[in-house]
Amino acid sequence: MLKRNCTRLVVAAILLATPSTALAQLPQPPRPPQPPSPLQQQQARINQIQAAAVAQIEALLSPEQQNQYKSARRRGAGIVEGLNEVQNLSEDQRTDINEITRKTSRQILNLLPSPRR
């Protein structure tokens, strides 16, 4: 009986002295990156379309108007809503901006699945 207790103590001492990393499982190899889901791809494309629209709109604005627009966008205004704070838009600017927003809307709508009938 004493011999069995001594054996248990020796085993316990060995286990306590062994570094825990030696007892841990080997690390698993890193998983390969997953391709983006269709929803993530769609959202990325929408972001690209919107960024292009903002760049086109800003190109039509004077430096002062660009500052007003960027300021409104930083405060959380949407692409179109930000234009409400831009002063002195000419009729040509308004026409061009309307065309950009219509085109952008069409592009985004074309990405969305059509409703089932």
C-alpha positions as semicolon CSV with decimal commas, in nm:
position;residue;x (nm);y (nm);z (nm)
1;M;0,000;0,000;0,000
2;L;0,283;0,239;0,085
3;K;0,448;0,159;-0,245
4;R;0,127;0,243;-0,434
5;N;0,093;0,577;-0,252
6;C;0,457;0,661;-0,333
7;T;0,395;0,579;-0,699
8;R;0,095;0,812;-0,704
9;L;0,299;1,088;-0,545
10;V;0,578;1,047;-0,800
11;V;0,329;1,058;-1,090
12;A;0,164;1,365;-0,940
13;A;0,502;1,536;-0,897
14;I;0,597;1,461;-1,258
15;L;0,268;1,601;-1,385
16;L;0,309;1,916;-1,179
17;A;0,668;1,963;-1,296
18;T;0,584;1,919;-1,665
19;P;0,519;2,252;-1,839
20;S;0,155;2,292;-1,928
21;T;0,242;2,370;-2,289
22;A;0,392;2,025;-2,325
23;L;0,062;1,875;-2,216
24;A;-0,148;2,102;-2,435
25;Q;-0,264;1,997;-2,779
26;L;-0,054;2,099;-3,071
27;P;-0,185;2,419;-3,231
28;Q;-0,415;2,371;-3,524
29;P;-0,298;2,507;-3,857
30;P;-0,469;2,836;-3,946
31;R;-0,780;2,801;-4,154
32;P;-0,766;2,943;-4,504
33;P;-0,962;3,267;-4,538
34;Q;-1,323;3,215;-4,635
35;P;-1,441;3,378;-4,956
36;P;-1,689;3,659;-4,896
37;S;-2,051;3,555;-4,883
38;P;-2,288;3,673;-5,158
39;L;-2,433;3,925;-4,913
40;Q;-2,086;4,060;-4,832
41;Q;-2,006;4,083;-5,203
42;Q;-2,331;4,269;-5,265
43;Q;-2,262;4,513;-4,980
44;A;-1,909;4,575;-5,108
45;R;-2,044;4,651;-5,456
46;I;-2,306;4,890;-5,312
47;N;-2,031;5,069;-5,117
48;Q;-1,829;5,105;-5,439
49;I;-2,126;5,247;-5,629
50;Q;-2,200;5,496;-5,351
51;A;-1,834;5,602;-5,324
52;A;-1,826;5,664;-5,699
53;A;-2,144;5,874;-5,676
54;V;-2,000;6,086;-5,394
55;A;-1,681;6,143;-5,596
56;Q;-1,885;6,247;-5,902
57;I;-2,098;6,484;-5,696
58;E;-1,795;6,638;-5,526
59;A;-1,632;6,692;-5,867
60;L;-1,928;6,913;-5,965
61;L;-1,899;7,134;-5,655
62;S;-1,683;7,437;-5,593
63;P;-1,425;7,406;-5,312
64;E;-1,656;7,592;-5,072
65;Q;-1,952;7,371;-5,167
66;Q;-1,732;7,062;-5,126
67;N;-1,649;7,170;-4,771
68;Q;-2,019;7,219;-4,693
69;Y;-2,104;6,877;-4,840
70;K;-1,820;6,694;-4,665
71;S;-1,911;6,859;-4,335
72;A;-2,271;6,743;-4,367
73;R;-2,157;6,390;-4,458
74;R;-1,926;6,375;-4,156
75;R;-2,224;6,461;-3,936
76;G;-2,407;6,159;-4,076
77;A;-2,606;6,302;-4,365
78;G;-2,669;6,066;-4,653
79;I;-2,544;6,119;-5,005
80;V;-2,851;6,317;-5,111
81;E;-2,934;6,466;-4,770
82;G;-2,588;6,621;-4,749
83;L;-2,670;6,830;-5,055
84;N;-2,941;7,013;-4,858
85;E;-2,663;7,199;-4,674
86;V;-2,477;7,300;-4,990
87;Q;-2,548;7,662;-5,074
88;N;-2,576;7,824;-5,415
89;L;-2,612;7,515;-5,632
90;S;-2,655;7,619;-5,993
91;E;-2,928;7,473;-6,212
92;D;-2,664;7,280;-6,408
93;Q;-2,524;7,135;-6,086
94;R;-2,872;7,032;-5,973
95;T;-2,943;6,865;-6,309
96;D;-2,612;6,677;-6,308
97;I;-2,653;6,570;-5,944
98;N;-3,006;6,445;-6,015
99;E;-2,871;6,235;-6,302
100;I;-2,595;6,092;-6,081
101;T;-2,841;5,999;-5,806
102;R;-3,084;5,839;-6,054
103;K;-2,802;5,637;-6,211
104;T;-2,675;5,532;-5,867
105;S;-3,021;5,423;-5,759
106;R;-3,064;5,215;-6,075
107;Q;-2,727;5,047;-6,025
108;I;-2,808;4,956;-5,666
109;L;-3,158;4,834;-5,752
110;N;-3,010;4,611;-6,023
111;L;-2,797;4,439;-5,757
112;L;-3,098;4,348;-5,547
113;P;-3,299;4,034;-5,619
114;S;-3,625;4,101;-5,799
115;P;-3,942;4,040;-5,595
116;R;-4,114;3,708;-5,655
117;R;-4,449;3,723;-5,821
